[in-house]
C-alpha positions as a LaTeX table, in Angstrom:
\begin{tabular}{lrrr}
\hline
Residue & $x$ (\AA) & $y$ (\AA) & $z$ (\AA) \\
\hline
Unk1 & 0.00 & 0.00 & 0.00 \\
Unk2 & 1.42 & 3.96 & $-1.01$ \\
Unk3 & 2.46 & 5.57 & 1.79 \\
Unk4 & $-0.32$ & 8.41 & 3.03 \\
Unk5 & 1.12 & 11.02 & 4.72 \\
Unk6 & $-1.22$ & 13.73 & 5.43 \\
Unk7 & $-4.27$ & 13.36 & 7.81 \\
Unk8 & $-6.93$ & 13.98 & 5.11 \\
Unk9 & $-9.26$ & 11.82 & 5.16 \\
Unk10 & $-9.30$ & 8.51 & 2.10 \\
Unk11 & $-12.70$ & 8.84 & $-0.06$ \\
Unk12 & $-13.26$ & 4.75 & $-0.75$ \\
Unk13 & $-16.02$ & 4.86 & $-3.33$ \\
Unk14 & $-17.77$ & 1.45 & $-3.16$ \\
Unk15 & $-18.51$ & $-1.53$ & $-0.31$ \\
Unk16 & $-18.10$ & $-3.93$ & $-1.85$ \\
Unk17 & $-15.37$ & $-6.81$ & $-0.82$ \\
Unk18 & $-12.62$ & $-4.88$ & $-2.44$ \\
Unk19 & $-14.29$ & $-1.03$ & $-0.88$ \\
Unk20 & $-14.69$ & $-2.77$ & 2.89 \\
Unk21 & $-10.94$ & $-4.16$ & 2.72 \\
Unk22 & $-9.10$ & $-1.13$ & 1.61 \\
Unk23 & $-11.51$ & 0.68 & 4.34 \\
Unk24 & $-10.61$ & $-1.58$ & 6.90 \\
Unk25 & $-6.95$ & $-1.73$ & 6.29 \\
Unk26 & $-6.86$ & 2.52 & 6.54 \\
Unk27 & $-8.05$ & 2.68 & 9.63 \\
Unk28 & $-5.94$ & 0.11 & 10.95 \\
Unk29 & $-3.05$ & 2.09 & 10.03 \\
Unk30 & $-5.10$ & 5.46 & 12.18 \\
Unk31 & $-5.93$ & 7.14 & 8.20 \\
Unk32 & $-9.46$ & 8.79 & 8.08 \\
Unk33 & $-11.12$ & 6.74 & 6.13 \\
Unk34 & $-15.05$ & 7.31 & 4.77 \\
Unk35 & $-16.52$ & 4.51 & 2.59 \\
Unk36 & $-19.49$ & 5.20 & 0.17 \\
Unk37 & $-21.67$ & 2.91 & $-1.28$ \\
Unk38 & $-24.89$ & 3.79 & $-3.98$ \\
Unk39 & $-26.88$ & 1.40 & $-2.22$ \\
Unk40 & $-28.60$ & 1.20 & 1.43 \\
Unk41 & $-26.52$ & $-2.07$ & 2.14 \\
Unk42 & $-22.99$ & $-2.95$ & 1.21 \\
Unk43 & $-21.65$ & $-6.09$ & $-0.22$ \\
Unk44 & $-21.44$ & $-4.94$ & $-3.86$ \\
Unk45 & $-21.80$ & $-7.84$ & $-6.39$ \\
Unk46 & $-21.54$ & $-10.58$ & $-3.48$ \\
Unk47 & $-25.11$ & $-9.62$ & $-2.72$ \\
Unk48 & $-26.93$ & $-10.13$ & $-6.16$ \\
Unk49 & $-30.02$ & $-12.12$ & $-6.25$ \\
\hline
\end{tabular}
């Protein structure tokens, strides 16, 4: 992972798998992290009927 220095917060556009695992791993390392997702639940493509 890139080295982020400054103490803005990481925009993670999508929770899916990929969305919830790069937001997860941020805030382990103390980065402000926000995740957004279109939908009212998050999963992304794991969830389709």
């Amino acid at each position: 992972m890139a080295d982020i220095t400054e103490d803005k917060p990481v925009v993670v556009i999508g929770g899916g798998p990929a969305g919830l695992t790069a937001g997860y791993l941020l805030a382990k390392r103390d980065k402000p992290v926000v995740v957004l997702e279109a939908s009212d639940q998050v999963g992304g493509l794991a969830r389709t009927e």
